[in-house]
Short mmCIF file of C-alpha atoms in Angstrom, two decimals:
data_model
loop_
_atom_site.label_atom_id
_atom_site.label_comp_id
_atom_site.label_asym_id
_atom_site.label_seq_id
_atom_site.Cartn_x
_atom_site.Cartn_y
_atom_site.Cartn_z
CA MET B 277 6.24 -20.43 1.84
CA ARG B 278 9.05 -19.60 -0.55
CA SER B 279 12.49 -20.99 0.14
CA SER B 280 14.97 -18.57 1.59
CA THR B 281 18.51 -17.89 0.46
CA LEU B 282 21.17 -18.42 3.05
CA GLU B 283 23.61 -16.00 1.47
CA HIS B 284 21.35 -13.11 2.47
CA THR B 285 20.92 -14.10 6.08
CA PRO B 286 22.21 -11.28 8.24
CA SER B 287 25.32 -12.43 10.03
CA ARG B 288 26.85 -10.90 13.13
CA ASP B 289 30.14 -10.24 11.33
CA ALA B 290 28.50 -8.30 8.55
CA THR B 291 26.48 -5.90 10.65
CA GLN B 292 27.10 -2.29 11.51
CA PRO B 293 26.60 -0.78 14.99
CA ASP B 294 22.89 -0.22 14.30
CA GLY B 295 22.46 -3.87 13.37
CA ILE B 296 21.89 -3.46 9.65
CA PRO B 297 23.77 -5.93 7.46
CA MET B 298 26.32 -4.02 5.39
CA GLU B 299 25.27 -5.72 2.17
CA TRP B 300 21.77 -4.28 2.65
CA GLU B 301 22.91 -0.78 3.40
CA SER B 302 25.40 -0.36 0.59
CA GLY B 303 23.63 0.95 -2.46
CA LEU B 304 20.29 1.45 -0.73
CA PRO B 305 18.50 4.62 -1.82
CA ALA B 306 18.60 7.07 1.08
CA ARG B 307 14.84 7.28 1.41
CA LEU B 308 14.58 3.52 1.94
CA LEU B 309 17.21 3.40 4.68
CA PRO B 310 15.01 4.46 7.65
CA VAL B 311 12.29 1.91 6.87
CA VAL B 312 14.85 -0.86 6.34
CA ARG B 313 16.51 -0.03 9.66
CA GLU B 314 13.13 -0.09 11.39
CA HIS B 315 12.23 -3.44 9.88
CA TYR B 316 15.56 -4.93 10.85
CA GLN B 317 15.12 -3.71 14.42
CA ASN B 318 11.67 -5.30 14.45
CA LEU B 319 13.18 -8.60 13.32
CA ILE B 320 15.61 -8.44 16.22
CA GLU B 321 12.73 -7.79 18.65
CA LEU B 322 10.78 -10.70 17.20
CA SER B 323 13.77 -13.01 17.67
CA GLN B 324 14.03 -11.92 21.28
CA ALA B 325 10.29 -12.40 21.87
CA LEU B 326 10.39 -15.88 20.33
CA GLN B 327 13.43 -16.75 22.43
CA ALA B 328 11.69 -15.55 25.59
CA ALA B 329 8.67 -17.65 24.64
CA GLY B 330 10.90 -20.72 24.56
CA HIS B 331 11.05 -21.45 20.85
CA PRO B 332 14.10 -23.50 19.75
CA SER B 333 16.85 -21.37 18.24
CA GLU B 334 16.84 -23.35 14.98
CA ASP B 335 13.12 -22.59 14.58
CA ILE B 336 13.71 -18.91 15.30
CA GLN B 337 16.48 -18.84 12.72
CA ARG B 338 14.18 -20.45 10.18
CA TYR B 339 11.35 -17.99 10.86
CA VAL B 340 13.61 -14.94 10.65
CA HIS B 341 15.25 -16.35 7.57
CA ALA B 342 11.88 -16.62 5.83
CA LEU B 343 10.92 -13.10 6.87
CA VAL B 344 14.23 -11.67 5.65
CA ALA B 345 13.81 -13.39 2.28
CA SER B 346 10.24 -12.12 2.03
CA TYR B 347 11.30 -8.56 2.86
CA GLU B 348 14.26 -8.73 0.53
CA THR B 349 12.00 -9.52 -2.42
CA LYS B 350 9.98 -6.37 -1.80
CA LEU B 351 13.09 -4.33 -1.12
CA LEU B 352 14.63 -5.33 -4.43
CA GLN B 353 11.41 -4.33 -6.17
CA ALA B 354 11.61 -0.96 -4.42
CA ILE B 355 15.20 -0.44 -5.53
CA GLU B 356 14.32 -1.40 -9.09
CA ALA B 357 11.38 1.03 -9.03
CA GLU B 358 13.82 3.85 -8.21
CA LYS B 359 15.57 3.09 -11.50
CA ASP B 360 12.36 2.91 -13.55
CA ILE B 361 12.05 6.62 -14.21
CA MET G 246 -2.07 -7.85 28.83
CA THR G 247 0.69 -6.14 26.85
CA PHE G 248 0.68 -2.38 26.41
CA ILE G 249 2.09 -0.64 23.40
CA SER G 250 2.65 3.07 22.83
CA THR G 251 -0.33 5.39 23.21
CA PRO G 252 -2.40 5.48 20.02
CA LYS G 253 -4.45 8.40 18.74
CA THR G 254 -7.79 6.66 19.16
CA ASP G 255 -10.01 9.72 19.37
CA ASP G 256 -9.62 11.02 15.82
CA GLU G 257 -11.37 8.63 13.45
CA ILE G 258 -11.07 10.93 10.43
CA ALA G 259 -7.30 11.19 10.83
CA ARG G 260 -7.09 7.43 11.48
CA LEU G 261 -8.91 6.71 8.21
CA ALA G 262 -6.68 9.21 6.40
CA ALA G 263 -3.64 7.37 7.78
CA LEU G 264 -5.06 4.09 6.48
CA LYS G 265 -5.80 5.59 3.04
CA ARG G 266 -2.25 6.89 2.78
CA TYR G 267 -1.04 3.30 2.54
CA GLN G 268 -3.26 2.71 -0.52
CA ILE G 269 -3.49 -0.91 0.46
CA LEU G 270 -7.26 -1.50 0.69
CA ASP G 271 -8.71 -3.70 -2.06
CA THR G 272 -5.29 -4.61 -3.44
CA ALA G 273 -4.31 -8.15 -4.41
CA SER G 274 -2.69 -10.47 -1.90
CA GLU G 275 1.06 -10.01 -1.47
CA ALA G 276 3.44 -12.77 -0.46
CA GLU G 277 5.22 -10.82 2.27
CA PHE G 278 1.99 -10.36 4.26
CA ASP G 279 0.89 -13.94 3.66
CA ASP G 280 4.33 -15.08 4.86
CA ILE G 281 3.82 -13.23 8.14
CA THR G 282 0.31 -14.61 8.77
CA SER G 283 1.57 -18.08 7.89
CA LEU G 284 4.37 -17.80 10.45
CA VAL G 285 2.03 -16.36 13.08
CA LYS G 286 -0.34 -19.28 12.55
CA THR G 287 2.53 -21.75 12.96
CA VAL G 288 4.24 -20.08 15.90
CA LEU G 289 1.06 -19.55 17.95
CA ASN G 290 -0.45 -22.84 16.79
CA VAL G 291 -3.82 -21.39 15.81
CA PRO G 292 -6.14 -22.25 12.91
CA ILE G 293 -6.80 -18.65 11.83
CA ALA G 294 -4.43 -15.68 11.48
CA ALA G 295 -5.10 -12.39 9.72
CA VAL G 296 -3.87 -8.92 8.89
CA SER G 297 -7.08 -6.94 9.32
CA LEU G 298 -7.47 -3.31 8.26
CA ILE G 299 -10.39 -1.33 9.66
CA ASP G 300 -12.03 0.88 7.02
CA SER G 301 -14.90 3.28 7.78
CA ASP G 302 -17.60 0.62 7.67
CA ARG G 303 -15.81 -2.66 7.07
CA GLN G 304 -12.91 -4.83 8.09
CA TRP G 305 -10.80 -5.79 5.07
CA PHE G 306 -8.19 -8.52 5.22
CA LYS G 307 -4.86 -7.90 3.52
CA SER G 308 -4.01 -11.45 4.43
CA ILE G 309 -6.04 -14.17 6.10
CA LEU G 310 -5.34 -17.85 6.54
CA GLY G 311 -7.66 -20.50 7.90
CA VAL G 312 -11.00 -19.07 6.80
CA ASP G 313 -12.26 -18.01 3.37
CA VAL G 314 -13.45 -14.44 3.77
CA ALA G 315 -12.20 -11.20 2.18
CA GLU G 316 -13.98 -8.65 4.36
CA THR G 317 -16.70 -8.31 7.00
CA PRO G 318 -18.88 -5.48 8.26
CA ARG G 319 -16.97 -3.41 10.79
CA SER G 320 -19.81 -3.87 13.27
CA VAL G 321 -18.95 -7.56 13.75
CA ALA G 322 -15.16 -7.24 13.67
CA PHE G 323 -13.29 -8.31 16.81
CA CYS G 324 -10.40 -6.22 15.50
CA ASP G 325 -12.53 -3.08 15.65
CA HIS G 326 -12.37 -3.48 19.44
CA THR G 327 -8.61 -4.05 19.28
CA ILE G 328 -7.86 -0.78 17.51
CA ARG G 329 -9.75 1.24 20.12
CA ASP G 330 -7.16 0.62 22.80
CA SER G 331 -3.43 0.68 23.38
CA CYS G 332 -3.08 -2.92 24.49
CA THR G 333 -3.62 -6.36 23.06
CA LEU G 334 -7.18 -7.65 23.09
CA GLN G 335 -7.54 -11.15 24.42
CA VAL G 336 -10.76 -13.14 24.39
CA ASP G 337 -10.46 -16.55 26.04
CA ASP G 338 -14.01 -17.70 25.30
CA ALA G 339 -16.22 -15.47 23.19
CA THR G 340 -19.40 -17.24 24.36
CA GLN G 341 -18.71 -15.87 27.84
CA ASP G 342 -17.88 -12.32 26.71
CA PRO G 343 -20.89 -9.95 26.46
CA ARG G 344 -19.16 -8.03 23.65
CA PHE G 345 -18.94 -11.09 21.41
CA MET G 346 -21.39 -13.77 22.61
CA ASN G 347 -23.96 -12.72 19.98
CA ASN G 348 -21.44 -12.10 17.21
CA PRO G 349 -22.44 -14.05 14.04
CA PHE G 350 -18.92 -15.47 13.77
CA VAL G 351 -19.36 -16.87 17.27
CA THR G 352 -22.96 -18.08 17.02
CA GLY G 353 -22.39 -19.36 13.45
CA PRO G 354 -19.47 -20.52 11.29
CA PRO G 355 -16.55 -20.57 11.95
CA GLY G 356 -17.69 -20.69 15.58
CA LEU G 357 -14.97 -18.47 17.01
CA ARG G 358 -14.11 -18.88 20.66
CA CYS G 359 -10.62 -17.50 21.29
CA TYR G 360 -9.09 -14.32 19.90
CA LEU G 361 -5.83 -12.46 20.36
CA GLY G 362 -5.29 -9.18 18.51
CA VAL G 363 -2.61 -6.50 18.48
CA PRO G 364 -3.18 -3.05 16.93
CA LEU G 365 -1.24 -2.18 13.78
CA GLN G 366 -0.03 1.22 14.88
CA THR G 367 1.46 3.56 12.28
CA PRO G 368 4.62 5.55 13.08
CA ASP G 369 2.40 8.61 13.60
CA GLY G 370 0.28 6.78 16.16
CA TYR G 371 -2.87 5.62 14.38
CA ASN G 372 -4.27 2.13 14.81
CA VAL G 373 -5.19 1.30 11.22
CA GLY G 374 -5.91 -2.36 11.83
CA ALA G 375 -4.83 -5.39 13.78
CA LEU G 376 -2.82 -8.55 13.49
CA CYS G 377 -4.93 -11.26 15.03
CA VAL G 378 -5.26 -14.96 15.65
CA MET G 379 -8.49 -16.83 16.30
CA GLY G 380 -9.70 -20.34 16.96
CA PRO G 381 -12.84 -22.42 17.51
CA GLU G 382 -11.79 -23.62 20.98
CA PRO G 383 -11.50 -21.58 24.20
CA ARG G 384 -7.87 -20.75 24.95
CA VAL G 385 -5.99 -18.61 27.43
CA PHE G 386 -3.14 -16.95 25.56
CA SER G 387 0.03 -16.33 27.56
CA ASP G 388 1.84 -13.05 28.02
CA ASN G 389 4.59 -14.47 25.82
CA ASP G 390 2.01 -15.15 23.08
CA SER G 391 0.98 -11.49 23.29
CA LYS G 392 4.58 -10.30 23.06
CA VAL G 393 5.30 -12.54 20.06
CA LEU G 394 2.17 -11.32 18.28
CA GLN G 395 3.09 -7.74 19.11
CA SER G 396 6.50 -8.24 17.50
CA PHE G 397 4.90 -9.69 14.40
CA ALA G 398 2.50 -6.71 14.31
CA LYS G 399 5.47 -4.32 14.23
CA LEU G 400 6.83 -6.28 11.28
CA VAL G 401 3.52 -5.93 9.46
CA VAL G 402 3.69 -2.16 9.92
CA SER G 403 7.29 -1.88 8.78
CA GLN G 404 6.38 -4.05 5.80
CA MET G 405 3.53 -1.63 5.06
CA GLU G 406 5.97 1.28 5.39
CA LEU G 407 8.31 -0.26 2.81
CA ARG G 408 5.35 -0.92 0.56
CA LEU G 409 4.27 2.70 0.92
CA ILE G 410 7.64 4.32 0.35
CA SER G 411 8.51 2.03 -2.53
CA SER G 412 5.20 2.77 -4.21
CA LYS G 413 5.80 6.53 -4.31
CA ASP G 414 7.90 8.36 -6.87
CA SER G 415 10.43 10.36 -4.85
CA LEU G 416 10.28 13.49 -7.03
CA THR G 417 6.54 13.87 -7.51
CA GLY G 418 4.93 11.94 -4.65
CA THR G 419 2.71 10.09 -7.12
CA LEU G 420 2.70 6.30 -7.42
CA THR G 421 5.53 4.56 -9.20
CA ARG G 422 4.73 2.82 -12.46
CA ALA G 423 4.73 -0.61 -10.80
CA ALA G 424 2.41 0.54 -8.00
CA PHE G 425 0.06 2.22 -10.46
CA GLU G 426 -0.14 -0.94 -12.53
CA ARG G 427 -1.11 -2.88 -9.39
CA HIS G 428 -4.06 -0.50 -8.98
CA LEU G 429 -4.94 -0.88 -12.65
CA ARG G 430 -5.01 -4.68 -12.40
CA ALA G 431 -7.13 -4.48 -9.25
CA ALA G 432 -9.52 -2.11 -11.04
CA LEU G 433 -9.97 -4.57 -13.88
CA ALA G 434 -10.94 -7.23 -11.36
CA LYS G 435 -13.92 -5.16 -10.24
CA PRO G 436 -17.43 -6.29 -11.25
CA GLU G 437 -18.42 -5.77 -14.88
CA GLY G 438 -20.16 -2.47 -15.42
CA THR G 439 -18.05 -0.54 -12.90
CA GLN G 440 -17.49 2.87 -14.42
CA MET G 441 -13.84 3.86 -14.56
CA ALA G 442 -11.52 5.79 -16.82
CA LEU G 443 -7.81 5.80 -17.49
CA ILE G 444 -5.92 8.94 -18.48
CA LEU G 445 -2.39 9.13 -19.84
CA ALA G 446 -1.00 12.66 -19.61
CA ASP G 447 2.23 13.92 -21.12
CA ILE G 448 3.90 17.30 -20.62
CA ASP G 449 4.21 19.07 -23.96
CA PHE G 450 7.70 19.97 -25.14
CA PHE G 451 9.24 18.71 -21.90
CA LYS G 452 12.64 18.18 -23.53
CA ALA G 453 12.63 21.80 -24.64
CA ILE G 454 11.92 22.89 -21.03
CA ASN G 455 14.91 20.88 -19.86
CA ASP G 456 17.15 22.07 -22.68
CA ARG G 457 16.21 25.73 -22.36
CA PHE G 458 15.82 26.17 -18.61
CA GLY G 459 17.78 23.25 -17.16
CA HIS G 460 16.83 20.04 -15.38
CA GLN G 461 15.80 21.84 -12.20
CA ALA G 462 13.12 23.60 -14.23
CA GLY G 463 12.09 20.24 -15.64
CA ASP G 464 11.80 18.86 -12.11
CA ALA G 465 9.78 21.90 -11.08
CA ALA G 466 7.43 21.31 -14.02
CA LEU G 467 6.96 17.68 -12.97
CA ARG G 468 6.20 18.76 -9.40
CA VAL G 469 3.63 21.34 -10.52
CA VAL G 470 1.84 18.81 -12.72
CA SER G 471 1.80 16.15 -10.02
CA ALA G 472 0.72 18.60 -7.31
CA THR G 473 -2.14 19.85 -9.49
CA MET G 474 -3.24 16.30 -10.20
CA LEU G 475 -3.02 15.18 -6.56
CA ALA G 476 -4.92 18.25 -5.38
CA ASN G 477 -7.80 17.58 -7.76
CA LEU G 478 -8.22 13.82 -7.48
CA ARG G 479 -11.17 12.40 -5.59
CA ARG G 480 -10.68 10.03 -2.66
CA ASN G 481 -10.65 6.81 -4.70
CA ASP G 482 -8.67 8.06 -7.68
CA VAL G 483 -4.97 7.34 -8.11
CA VAL G 484 -2.18 8.92 -10.12
CA GLY G 485 1.22 7.52 -10.99
CA ARG G 486 4.33 8.74 -12.78
CA TYR G 487 4.30 6.43 -15.74
CA GLY G 488 7.43 7.58 -17.51
CA GLY G 489 9.83 10.52 -17.53
CA GLU G 490 7.23 13.23 -18.13
CA GLU G 491 4.19 10.99 -18.45
CA PHE G 492 1.54 10.47 -15.78
CA ALA G 493 -1.31 7.98 -15.57
CA ILE G 494 -4.56 8.64 -13.71
CA LEU G 495 -7.16 6.04 -12.78
CA LEU G 496 -10.59 7.55 -12.11
CA ASN G 497 -12.98 5.27 -10.22
CA GLY G 498 -16.78 5.44 -10.35
CA ILE G 499 -17.01 7.99 -13.14
CA SER G 500 -18.78 8.17 -16.50
CA ALA G 501 -16.84 8.80 -19.71
CA LYS G 502 -18.44 12.22 -19.99
CA ASP G 503 -17.47 13.24 -16.46
CA ALA G 504 -13.97 11.84 -16.93
CA LEU G 505 -13.58 13.98 -20.02
CA ALA G 506 -14.73 17.04 -18.10
CA PHE G 507 -12.28 16.21 -15.29
CA ALA G 508 -9.38 15.84 -17.74
CA GLU G 509 -10.26 19.09 -19.42
CA ARG G 510 -10.39 20.91 -16.09
CA LEU G 511 -6.97 19.48 -15.24
CA ARG G 512 -5.56 20.57 -18.60
CA VAL G 513 -6.73 24.13 -18.03
CA LEU G 514 -5.43 24.25 -14.44
CA ILE G 515 -1.98 23.09 -15.53
CA SER G 516 -1.85 25.49 -18.47
CA GLU G 517 -2.60 28.32 -16.03
CA ALA G 518 -0.13 27.22 -13.36
CA GLY G 519 2.87 29.44 -12.90
CA ILE G 520 6.33 27.90 -12.76
CA PRO G 521 8.94 30.46 -11.62
CA GLU G 522 11.76 28.46 -13.21
CA ILE G 523 10.34 28.93 -16.71
CA HIS G 524 8.64 32.29 -16.27
CA PRO G 525 7.16 33.87 -18.36
CA GLU G 526 6.68 30.68 -20.39
CA LYS G 527 3.73 28.42 -19.64
CA MET G 528 3.54 24.67 -19.64
CA THR G 529 0.81 22.57 -21.24
CA ILE G 530 -0.11 18.90 -21.22
CA SER G 531 -1.79 16.53 -23.64
CA MET G 532 -4.05 13.76 -22.43
CA GLY G 533 -5.46 10.54 -23.79
CA LEU G 534 -8.57 9.19 -22.08
CA ALA G 535 -9.85 5.61 -22.26
CA PRO G 536 -13.06 4.75 -20.40
CA GLN G 537 -13.42 1.22 -19.10
CA ALA G 538 -15.26 -0.97 -21.61
CA ALA G 539 -16.88 -4.40 -21.38
CA ASN G 540 -14.29 -5.99 -23.67
CA LEU G 541 -11.33 -4.66 -21.70
CA THR G 542 -9.79 -7.33 -19.48
CA ALA G 543 -6.05 -6.66 -19.68
CA ALA G 544 -4.22 -3.67 -18.23
CA GLY G 545 -1.99 -3.55 -21.31
CA ASP G 546 -4.98 -3.18 -23.63
CA TRP G 547 -6.43 -0.39 -21.53
CA LEU G 548 -3.12 1.45 -21.47
CA GLU G 549 -2.79 0.99 -25.21
CA ARG G 550 -6.15 2.66 -25.77
CA ALA G 551 -5.20 5.62 -23.60
CA ASP G 552 -1.84 5.81 -25.34
CA LYS G 553 -3.49 5.88 -28.77
CA ALA G 554 -5.73 8.71 -27.63
CA LEU G 555 -2.69 10.53 -26.24
CA TYR G 556 -0.92 10.10 -29.55
CA GLN G 557 -3.93 11.66 -31.29
CA ALA G 558 -3.84 14.56 -28.85
CA LYS G 559 -0.17 15.14 -29.61
CA SER G 560 -0.70 14.78 -33.36
CA ALA G 561 -3.60 17.21 -33.31
CA GLY G 562 -1.41 19.97 -31.91
CA ARG G 563 -0.96 19.19 -28.16
CA ASN G 564 -2.56 20.98 -25.19
CA ARG G 565 -5.77 18.99 -25.58
CA VAL G 566 -7.69 15.94 -24.34
CA VAL G 567 -8.68 13.13 -26.68
CA MET G 568 -11.01 10.31 -25.70
CA PHE G 569 -10.49 6.88 -27.21
CA GLY G 570 -13.47 5.41 -29.04
CA ASP G 571 -15.69 5.61 -32.04
CA HIS G 572 -16.83 9.03 -31.01
CA THR G 573 -13.39 10.43 -30.33
CA GLU G 574 -13.64 13.83 -28.79
CA ALA G 575 -10.90 16.40 -28.69
CA VAL G 576 -11.08 19.33 -26.32
CA GLU G 577 -8.76 22.29 -26.64
#
């Protein structure tokens, strides 16, 4: 598993009403926005499911952190691809 | 038992089309999917976790941890049962379940006993595969386990959605350069002797189209070329926008002769296509074709061959197809 970067962890202060971190949304190509929103909502649902299943909050944070980092890598590739042509 | 939204389980042709749209089958492993299966394995404390995609006659794993297998016949896939319903499939002890007690993965290695699978349902309602966990001991999974796996399954789908949208060029709907190169590398990993061909196609005098008729006309030209290519590709062929006005086509399972005939047909179709924005002018393309050869192992080398052939096509007057090789053929 790759290490995650804390600076990209979504924080409550940096989110908009729909739950998307502002630093993700700014500069995102419009066509990527719906899929990013969907993924972020799925991360929230996963956190809730893990919480309901009794997993410790520090573990949940670690899992989500890893998933965010993983997604971010692909997202950055997608943004770069938009600039390729 | 956890229910998810109603899938369209009665239309296998549309389900397979939905799966093909993702262009994910037979691609190399990708960290983001392996990360999910790794977490699933940890969180549910199971020895095997997998992202399984159900093709027409096989189950292919985009990611699998805990057992060394790339694909299985569909007929023995637990996940094939999972995708036929709208709820999670739970098997506590496969030796006691008539559907699985004679399954070779139960009677032989790895000796599966427990299974929990959740359909991977696309936004348009097709179950294209399953996220599953398995183990060699009987186990009763809890409702919470099902809900956690269901949440992970949604993440797999949204990851696939990002992969899909980021692999498509927004103007033409063809693959991006990076996505096309992934297909090219996967093609080179196929067994020696597999017949394939690579085409690089470039719109002739594209700058003049832009200069004379404006960028909207240039965009229209790109859309006509891509639409013509997409409409004429076979099921396993792929096309990508490789540069501003350059496209790359990978033809699978085709001889050099047939690839040349295909390219020529494409050239004629595009030269005959009407583009209102540049009417009454016509647009033409030049193409360089490089069949797969035994000594080709690097994508860069293959592209270089096609590029050399394209250069010859341009040098020879454009609006033609040139095939790389000792017996270079030009068709006009």
